[in-house]
């Protein structure tokens, strides 16, 4: 007897959860099996470093959608680790040997926290932040006066620093580079972010890197720096990025580069296997070059494209990259791909707010990066994003002049 194969999703995170939802919305009547290593139903990660740490949000509010919706959609949530993919038999093999046959398979495995290769970096005392459970371990440690050392001046490290300061902790942040946020934002915006954190009392140490982690014998963590100094802390958080979880794809012989290689329809090198979210390396809608995005918006939009194509559709990922970061009462947003720009035009908005527009050789917008008090920049950044999405070619003078309404350029 012919048995209906399931739509199988590996990774019950943001992309996985949304893909399951979309498969039903698009009319798939057969079984959907979503397999994830975490015990939780899919949830959104952005609050983990923000509202969940400050106490403004709880775990329930992070849910991608209510549990009742998963039940209504008859999505089987299987808490297990997937060990390997048998592409010849079209089956995934779970830790323990159970096999699940798939009609089409989505790999939405996200990433693993990157570890530092210095002595003591594997120690149990060091915390990372990727999951709800990680946030639940960190949150109670953020008490007034607690000393926190954060390694990494990227988005997660900075958001944790902001949340910890809001909880009254003493925060030291170590960054190996000469500026914060590396190449993710223009230097002027990185400098504004640095000034904001320093103004909020964060001891930011640039061009500083840990050479060893340990304990002082009195229950404190120690972080030795390359200059010989030693920091003592109650808690050490390491936020140095993720490594895309490509191991299943690699072992199955799928094409993998800086992520699982997919085409614009999120198809891997195997016709029955798709990939979406943080783990997928896909062609940029702007340049056609392979890119990978670790953002809420990417997981959200790719999940729907993947689901449509798992059902035989022909959708492509045409949405431009976009992300935000909230720190204190400030917001940072980047839309498009600033790195493709050959010219930068800054619009200074007052109140320490700024939007940088990135133009290609034809004067066409390819990106916008902005930062400032949320009340000042949120609306402007929305319009900047719209301009980039519409690939406008505005005059540089108009972009630079805060007296010219962005809406009029759209
Ligand atoms: C603390 C934090 C704050 C963030 N803030 C922002 C923000 O402000 N703005 C923004 O745009 N983005 C933000 N992001 C990024 C955004 O949340 C991610 O890009 C998004 O969650 C990626 O979704 P995903 O489904 O690709 O991966 P994930 O949500 O990571 O899901 C992957 C899941 O796959 C599971 N898995 C992996 N391998 C296996 C296996 N072999 N078997 C079973 N399960 C497996 C993992 O356990 C995990 O649960 C933040 C991320 C974090 C961690």
Short mmCIF file of N, CA and C in Angstrom, two decimals, residues 165-299:
data_model
loop_
_atom_site.label_atom_id
_atom_site.label_comp_id
_atom_site.label_asym_id
_atom_site.label_seq_id
_atom_site.Cartn_x
_atom_site.Cartn_y
_atom_site.Cartn_z
N UNK A 165 22.46 46.79 31.87
CA UNK A 165 22.54 48.12 32.49
C UNK A 165 21.16 48.56 33.00
N UNK A 166 20.14 48.23 32.21
CA UNK A 166 18.78 48.58 32.65
C UNK A 166 18.40 47.85 33.94
N UNK A 167 19.04 46.70 34.17
CA UNK A 167 18.78 45.96 35.41
C UNK A 167 19.74 46.36 36.53
N UNK A 168 20.61 47.32 36.25
CA UNK A 168 21.51 47.82 37.31
C UNK A 168 22.81 47.06 37.46
N UNK A 169 23.18 46.24 36.47
CA UNK A 169 24.45 45.52 36.57
C UNK A 169 25.61 46.42 36.19
N UNK A 170 26.81 46.05 36.65
CA UNK A 170 28.04 46.71 36.19
C UNK A 170 28.54 45.91 35.00
N UNK A 171 28.68 46.59 33.87
CA UNK A 171 28.95 45.84 32.63
C UNK A 171 30.28 46.26 32.01
N UNK A 172 31.11 45.26 31.71
CA UNK A 172 32.31 45.49 30.91
C UNK A 172 32.14 44.71 29.62
N UNK A 173 32.36 45.37 28.50
CA UNK A 173 32.20 44.70 27.21
C UNK A 173 33.54 44.72 26.47
N UNK A 174 33.95 43.54 26.04
CA UNK A 174 35.26 43.40 25.37
C UNK A 174 35.04 43.16 23.89
N UNK A 175 35.70 43.95 23.08
CA UNK A 175 35.58 43.77 21.62
C UNK A 175 37.00 43.78 21.03
N UNK A 176 37.27 42.79 20.19
CA UNK A 176 38.61 42.67 19.62
C UNK A 176 38.94 43.74 18.58
N UNK A 177 37.93 44.22 17.87
CA UNK A 177 38.16 45.20 16.80
C UNK A 177 38.28 46.61 17.38
N UNK A 178 38.59 47.55 16.49
CA UNK A 178 38.76 48.94 16.93
C UNK A 178 37.43 49.67 17.01
N UNK A 179 36.34 49.04 16.55
CA UNK A 179 35.02 49.67 16.62
C UNK A 179 33.97 48.60 16.90
N UNK A 180 32.78 49.06 17.27
CA UNK A 180 31.69 48.10 17.53
C UNK A 180 30.98 47.75 16.23
N UNK A 181 30.38 46.58 16.19
CA UNK A 181 29.51 46.13 15.10
C UNK A 181 30.23 45.91 13.77
N UNK A 182 31.56 45.93 13.80
CA UNK A 182 32.35 45.56 12.63
C UNK A 182 31.87 46.20 11.35
N UNK A 183 31.71 45.36 10.32
CA UNK A 183 31.31 45.90 9.02
C UNK A 183 29.79 45.93 8.85
N UNK A 184 29.06 45.60 9.92
CA UNK A 184 27.59 45.54 9.80
C UNK A 184 26.98 46.93 9.62
N UNK A 185 27.69 47.96 10.12
CA UNK A 185 27.18 49.33 9.99
C UNK A 185 28.35 50.25 9.64
N UNK A 186 28.07 51.42 9.05
CA UNK A 186 29.15 52.36 8.76
C UNK A 186 29.84 52.82 10.05
N UNK A 187 31.13 53.21 9.95
CA UNK A 187 31.89 53.58 11.15
C UNK A 187 31.21 54.67 11.98
N UNK A 188 30.56 55.66 11.33
CA UNK A 188 29.95 56.75 12.10
C UNK A 188 28.82 56.22 12.98
N UNK A 189 28.10 55.24 12.48
CA UNK A 189 27.00 54.68 13.28
C UNK A 189 27.57 53.81 14.40
N UNK A 190 28.63 53.05 14.07
CA UNK A 190 29.31 52.27 15.12
C UNK A 190 29.78 53.19 16.24
N UNK A 191 30.28 54.36 15.86
CA UNK A 191 30.77 55.32 16.86
C UNK A 191 29.63 55.86 17.72
N UNK A 192 28.47 56.07 17.11
CA UNK A 192 27.31 56.54 17.89
C UNK A 192 26.85 55.47 18.89
N UNK A 193 26.88 54.21 18.43
CA UNK A 193 26.48 53.11 19.32
C UNK A 193 27.46 53.04 20.50
N UNK A 194 28.75 53.19 20.20
CA UNK A 194 29.77 53.18 21.26
C UNK A 194 29.51 54.29 22.27
N UNK A 195 29.25 55.49 21.75
CA UNK A 195 29.03 56.64 22.63
C UNK A 195 27.80 56.41 23.51
N UNK A 196 26.76 55.82 22.95
CA UNK A 196 25.54 55.56 23.71
C UNK A 196 25.82 54.60 24.88
N UNK A 197 26.55 53.52 24.58
CA UNK A 197 26.83 52.54 25.64
C UNK A 197 27.72 53.15 26.73
N UNK A 198 28.70 53.92 26.29
CA UNK A 198 29.57 54.56 27.30
C UNK A 198 28.77 55.54 28.15
N UNK A 199 27.86 56.27 27.49
CA UNK A 199 27.03 57.23 28.24
C UNK A 199 26.14 56.51 29.25
N UNK A 200 25.81 55.25 28.95
CA UNK A 200 25.00 54.47 29.89
C UNK A 200 25.85 53.72 30.90
N UNK A 201 27.16 53.99 30.89
CA UNK A 201 28.01 53.42 31.94
C UNK A 201 28.63 52.07 31.63
N UNK A 202 28.54 51.63 30.37
CA UNK A 202 29.20 50.36 30.02
C UNK A 202 30.69 50.64 29.81
N UNK A 203 31.53 49.83 30.43
CA UNK A 203 32.98 49.95 30.26
C UNK A 203 33.34 49.17 28.99
N UNK A 204 33.37 49.87 27.87
CA UNK A 204 33.64 49.19 26.59
C UNK A 204 35.15 49.20 26.35
N UNK A 205 35.72 48.02 26.17
CA UNK A 205 37.16 47.92 25.89
C UNK A 205 37.33 47.44 24.45
N UNK A 206 37.79 48.35 23.59
CA UNK A 206 38.02 47.97 22.20
C UNK A 206 39.43 47.40 22.06
N UNK A 207 39.65 46.68 20.97
CA UNK A 207 40.95 46.04 20.70
C UNK A 207 41.44 45.26 21.92
N UNK A 208 40.50 44.61 22.55
CA UNK A 208 40.83 43.78 23.72
C UNK A 208 40.29 42.38 23.46
N UNK A 209 41.11 41.39 23.73
CA UNK A 209 40.59 40.03 23.51
C UNK A 209 40.98 39.13 24.67
N UNK A 210 40.09 38.17 24.98
CA UNK A 210 40.39 37.27 26.10
C UNK A 210 41.44 36.24 25.69
N UNK A 211 42.34 35.94 26.61
CA UNK A 211 43.35 34.90 26.33
C UNK A 211 43.10 33.67 27.19
N UNK A 212 42.31 33.81 28.26
CA UNK A 212 41.96 32.66 29.10
C UNK A 212 40.78 33.00 30.00
N UNK A 213 39.97 31.98 30.27
CA UNK A 213 38.86 32.13 31.23
C UNK A 213 39.13 31.20 32.41
N UNK A 214 38.70 31.60 33.58
CA UNK A 214 38.90 30.74 34.75
C UNK A 214 38.04 31.20 35.90
N UNK A 215 38.45 30.79 37.13
CA UNK A 215 37.74 31.22 38.34
C UNK A 215 38.79 31.67 39.36
N UNK A 216 38.35 32.48 40.33
CA UNK A 216 39.33 32.98 41.30
C UNK A 216 39.31 32.21 42.62
N UNK A 217 38.55 31.12 42.64
CA UNK A 217 38.50 30.32 43.86
C UNK A 217 37.49 30.85 44.88
N UNK A 218 36.90 32.02 44.58
CA UNK A 218 35.88 32.56 45.50
C UNK A 218 34.52 32.64 44.82
N UNK A 219 34.34 31.81 43.82
CA UNK A 219 33.05 31.76 43.13
C UNK A 219 32.90 32.79 42.03
N UNK A 220 33.98 33.50 41.71
CA UNK A 220 33.91 34.49 40.63
C UNK A 220 34.57 33.97 39.36
N UNK A 221 34.10 34.49 38.24
CA UNK A 221 34.72 34.15 36.95
C UNK A 221 35.87 35.12 36.71
N UNK A 222 36.88 34.65 36.01
CA UNK A 222 37.96 35.57 35.63
C UNK A 222 38.15 35.53 34.12
N UNK A 223 38.48 36.69 33.57
CA UNK A 223 38.76 36.77 32.14
C UNK A 223 40.11 37.46 32.00
N UNK A 224 41.06 36.70 31.49
CA UNK A 224 42.38 37.29 31.28
C UNK A 224 42.43 37.89 29.88
N UNK A 225 42.94 39.11 29.79
CA UNK A 225 43.01 39.79 28.49
C UNK A 225 44.43 39.76 27.95
N UNK A 226 44.51 40.01 26.63
CA UNK A 226 45.80 39.93 25.95
C UNK A 226 46.82 40.91 26.54
N UNK A 227 46.35 42.03 27.12
CA UNK A 227 47.30 43.00 27.68
C UNK A 227 47.76 42.60 29.09
N UNK A 228 47.35 41.41 29.54
CA UNK A 228 47.81 40.91 30.83
C UNK A 228 46.85 41.21 31.98
N UNK A 229 45.90 42.12 31.76
CA UNK A 229 44.97 42.44 32.85
C UNK A 229 43.96 41.31 33.04
N UNK A 230 43.38 41.25 34.23
CA UNK A 230 42.40 40.20 34.53
C UNK A 230 41.12 40.86 35.05
N UNK A 231 39.99 40.52 34.42
CA UNK A 231 38.69 41.03 34.87
C UNK A 231 38.04 39.97 35.75
N UNK A 232 37.37 40.41 36.80
CA UNK A 232 36.64 39.48 37.67
C UNK A 232 35.15 39.78 37.51
N UNK A 233 34.37 38.74 37.39
CA UNK A 233 32.94 38.95 37.14
C UNK A 233 32.10 37.90 37.86
N UNK A 234 30.85 38.27 38.07
CA UNK A 234 29.90 37.27 38.58
C UNK A 234 29.42 36.38 37.45
N UNK A 235 29.31 37.00 36.26
CA UNK A 235 28.83 36.26 35.09
C UNK A 235 29.59 36.71 33.85
N UNK A 236 29.94 35.74 33.01
CA UNK A 236 30.58 36.05 31.73
C UNK A 236 29.68 35.55 30.61
N UNK A 237 29.36 36.44 29.68
CA UNK A 237 28.55 36.06 28.52
C UNK A 237 29.43 36.17 27.28
N UNK A 238 29.43 35.12 26.49
CA UNK A 238 30.20 35.15 25.24
C UNK A 238 29.22 35.26 24.08
N UNK A 239 29.36 36.35 23.32
CA UNK A 239 28.46 36.57 22.17
C UNK A 239 29.29 36.86 20.94
N UNK A 240 29.88 35.82 20.39
CA UNK A 240 30.79 36.01 19.25
C UNK A 240 30.24 35.36 17.98
N UNK A 241 28.93 35.30 17.90
CA UNK A 241 28.31 34.86 16.65
C UNK A 241 27.96 33.38 16.64
N UNK A 242 27.46 32.97 15.49
CA UNK A 242 27.05 31.57 15.34
C UNK A 242 27.77 30.92 14.16
N UNK A 243 27.77 29.60 14.20
CA UNK A 243 28.26 28.81 13.07
C UNK A 243 27.02 28.15 12.49
N UNK A 244 26.70 28.37 11.20
CA UNK A 244 25.48 27.77 10.66
C UNK A 244 25.49 26.24 10.81
N UNK A 245 24.33 25.71 11.18
CA UNK A 245 24.22 24.27 11.47
C UNK A 245 24.06 23.49 10.16
N UNK A 246 25.17 23.33 9.46
CA UNK A 246 25.15 22.70 8.13
C UNK A 246 25.52 21.21 8.18
N UNK A 247 25.77 20.70 9.38
CA UNK A 247 26.37 19.36 9.46
C UNK A 247 25.52 18.25 8.81
N UNK A 248 24.19 18.35 8.96
CA UNK A 248 23.33 17.32 8.35
C UNK A 248 23.46 17.36 6.83
N UNK A 249 23.43 18.60 6.29
CA UNK A 249 23.50 18.78 4.84
C UNK A 249 24.84 18.29 4.31
N UNK A 250 25.90 18.65 5.03
CA UNK A 250 27.24 18.23 4.59
C UNK A 250 27.34 16.71 4.55
N UNK A 251 26.90 16.06 5.64
CA UNK A 251 27.01 14.60 5.71
C UNK A 251 26.17 13.94 4.62
N UNK A 252 25.09 14.60 4.20
CA UNK A 252 24.22 14.03 3.16
C UNK A 252 24.76 14.34 1.76
N UNK A 253 25.86 15.05 1.69
CA UNK A 253 26.47 15.35 0.38
C UNK A 253 25.83 16.51 -0.35
N UNK A 254 25.04 17.33 0.36
CA UNK A 254 24.44 18.51 -0.28
C UNK A 254 25.50 19.60 -0.42
N UNK A 255 25.30 20.50 -1.38
CA UNK A 255 26.26 21.59 -1.57
C UNK A 255 26.21 22.53 -0.36
N UNK A 256 27.37 22.78 0.22
CA UNK A 256 27.47 23.67 1.39
C UNK A 256 28.67 24.58 1.18
N UNK A 257 28.46 25.88 1.41
CA UNK A 257 29.60 26.81 1.38
C UNK A 257 29.63 27.52 2.74
N UNK A 258 29.23 28.81 2.79
CA UNK A 258 29.15 29.48 4.10
C UNK A 258 27.81 29.18 4.77
N UNK A 259 27.01 28.40 4.12
CA UNK A 259 25.72 27.93 4.62
C UNK A 259 25.29 26.84 3.64
N UNK A 260 24.07 26.33 3.81
CA UNK A 260 23.59 25.33 2.85
C UNK A 260 23.24 26.08 1.57
N UNK A 261 23.88 25.69 0.47
CA UNK A 261 23.66 26.42 -0.79
C UNK A 261 22.27 26.13 -1.33
N UNK A 262 21.53 27.19 -1.62
CA UNK A 262 20.20 27.03 -2.22
C UNK A 262 20.06 28.01 -3.38
N UNK A 263 19.09 27.72 -4.27
CA UNK A 263 18.80 28.67 -5.34
C UNK A 263 17.78 29.69 -4.82
N UNK A 264 17.32 30.56 -5.70
CA UNK A 264 16.41 31.62 -5.25
C UNK A 264 15.08 31.06 -4.74
N UNK A 265 14.79 29.81 -5.09
CA UNK A 265 13.58 29.15 -4.60
C UNK A 265 13.86 28.31 -3.36
N UNK A 266 15.06 28.44 -2.81
CA UNK A 266 15.50 27.75 -1.58
C UNK A 266 15.67 26.24 -1.74
N UNK A 267 15.86 25.80 -3.00
CA UNK A 267 16.13 24.38 -3.25
C UNK A 267 17.62 24.12 -3.06
N UNK A 268 17.93 23.04 -2.34
CA UNK A 268 19.34 22.65 -2.20
C UNK A 268 19.76 21.90 -3.47
N UNK A 269 20.93 21.29 -3.41
CA UNK A 269 21.39 20.52 -4.57
C UNK A 269 20.62 19.21 -4.72
N UNK A 270 19.74 18.87 -3.76
CA UNK A 270 18.86 17.71 -3.87
C UNK A 270 17.43 18.24 -4.09
N UNK A 271 16.78 17.75 -5.12
CA UNK A 271 15.48 18.32 -5.52
C UNK A 271 14.40 18.21 -4.44
N UNK A 272 14.54 17.27 -3.50
CA UNK A 272 13.52 17.11 -2.47
C UNK A 272 13.86 17.81 -1.16
N UNK A 273 15.01 18.49 -1.14
CA UNK A 273 15.46 19.10 0.12
C UNK A 273 15.61 20.61 -0.04
N UNK A 274 15.06 21.35 0.91
CA UNK A 274 15.07 22.82 0.89
C UNK A 274 15.78 23.31 2.16
N UNK A 275 16.21 24.54 2.14
CA UNK A 275 16.81 25.12 3.36
C UNK A 275 16.35 26.57 3.47
N UNK A 276 16.16 27.03 4.70
CA UNK A 276 15.69 28.41 4.93
C UNK A 276 16.20 28.92 6.27
N UNK A 277 16.24 30.24 6.39
CA UNK A 277 16.63 30.87 7.66
C UNK A 277 18.14 31.06 7.75
N UNK A 278 18.61 31.14 8.99
CA UNK A 278 20.02 31.45 9.25
C UNK A 278 20.99 30.51 8.52
N UNK A 279 20.53 29.28 8.28
CA UNK A 279 21.46 28.27 7.75
C UNK A 279 21.62 28.33 6.23
N UNK A 280 20.73 29.05 5.55
CA UNK A 280 20.70 28.99 4.08
C UNK A 280 21.57 30.07 3.44
N UNK A 281 22.35 29.68 2.45
CA UNK A 281 23.10 30.65 1.65
C UNK A 281 22.40 30.74 0.30
N UNK A 282 21.87 31.91 0.03
CA UNK A 282 20.99 32.07 -1.14
C UNK A 282 21.48 33.23 -2.00
N UNK A 283 21.03 33.31 -3.27
CA UNK A 283 21.48 34.42 -4.12
C UNK A 283 20.83 35.73 -3.71
N UNK A 284 21.65 36.74 -3.53
CA UNK A 284 21.13 38.06 -3.15
C UNK A 284 20.19 38.57 -4.23
N UNK A 285 19.01 39.08 -3.86
CA UNK A 285 18.11 39.65 -4.87
C UNK A 285 18.70 40.90 -5.51
N UNK A 286 19.70 41.51 -4.86
CA UNK A 286 20.30 42.72 -5.41
C UNK A 286 21.48 42.41 -6.33
N UNK A 287 22.36 41.51 -5.90
CA UNK A 287 23.60 41.29 -6.65
C UNK A 287 23.68 39.92 -7.29
N UNK A 288 22.85 38.99 -6.85
CA UNK A 288 22.93 37.62 -7.34
C UNK A 288 24.04 36.82 -6.66
N UNK A 289 24.88 37.49 -5.87
CA UNK A 289 25.96 36.79 -5.17
C UNK A 289 25.39 36.04 -3.97
N UNK A 290 26.02 34.92 -3.59
CA UNK A 290 25.50 34.19 -2.43
C UNK A 290 25.64 34.98 -1.13
N UNK A 291 24.56 35.05 -0.36
CA UNK A 291 24.59 35.71 0.95
C UNK A 291 23.87 34.83 1.96
N UNK A 292 24.14 35.11 3.22
CA UNK A 292 23.42 34.43 4.30
C UNK A 292 22.96 35.51 5.25
N UNK A 293 21.79 35.38 5.79
CA UNK A 293 21.23 36.39 6.68
C UNK A 293 20.84 35.75 8.00
N UNK A 294 21.21 36.39 9.09
CA UNK A 294 20.80 35.89 10.42
C UNK A 294 19.81 36.87 11.00
N UNK A 295 18.62 36.94 10.41
CA UNK A 295 17.63 37.93 10.85
C UNK A 295 16.23 37.35 10.94
N UNK A 296 15.45 37.99 11.79
CA UNK A 296 14.03 37.64 11.97
C UNK A 296 13.30 37.69 10.63
N UNK A 297 13.50 38.76 9.88
CA UNK A 297 12.79 38.98 8.63
C UNK A 297 13.13 37.90 7.61
N UNK A 298 14.38 37.49 7.58
CA UNK A 298 14.81 36.45 6.65
C UNK A 298 14.13 35.12 6.98
N UNK A 299 14.10 34.76 8.27
CA UNK A 299 13.45 33.50 8.67
C UNK A 299 11.97 33.56 8.33
#
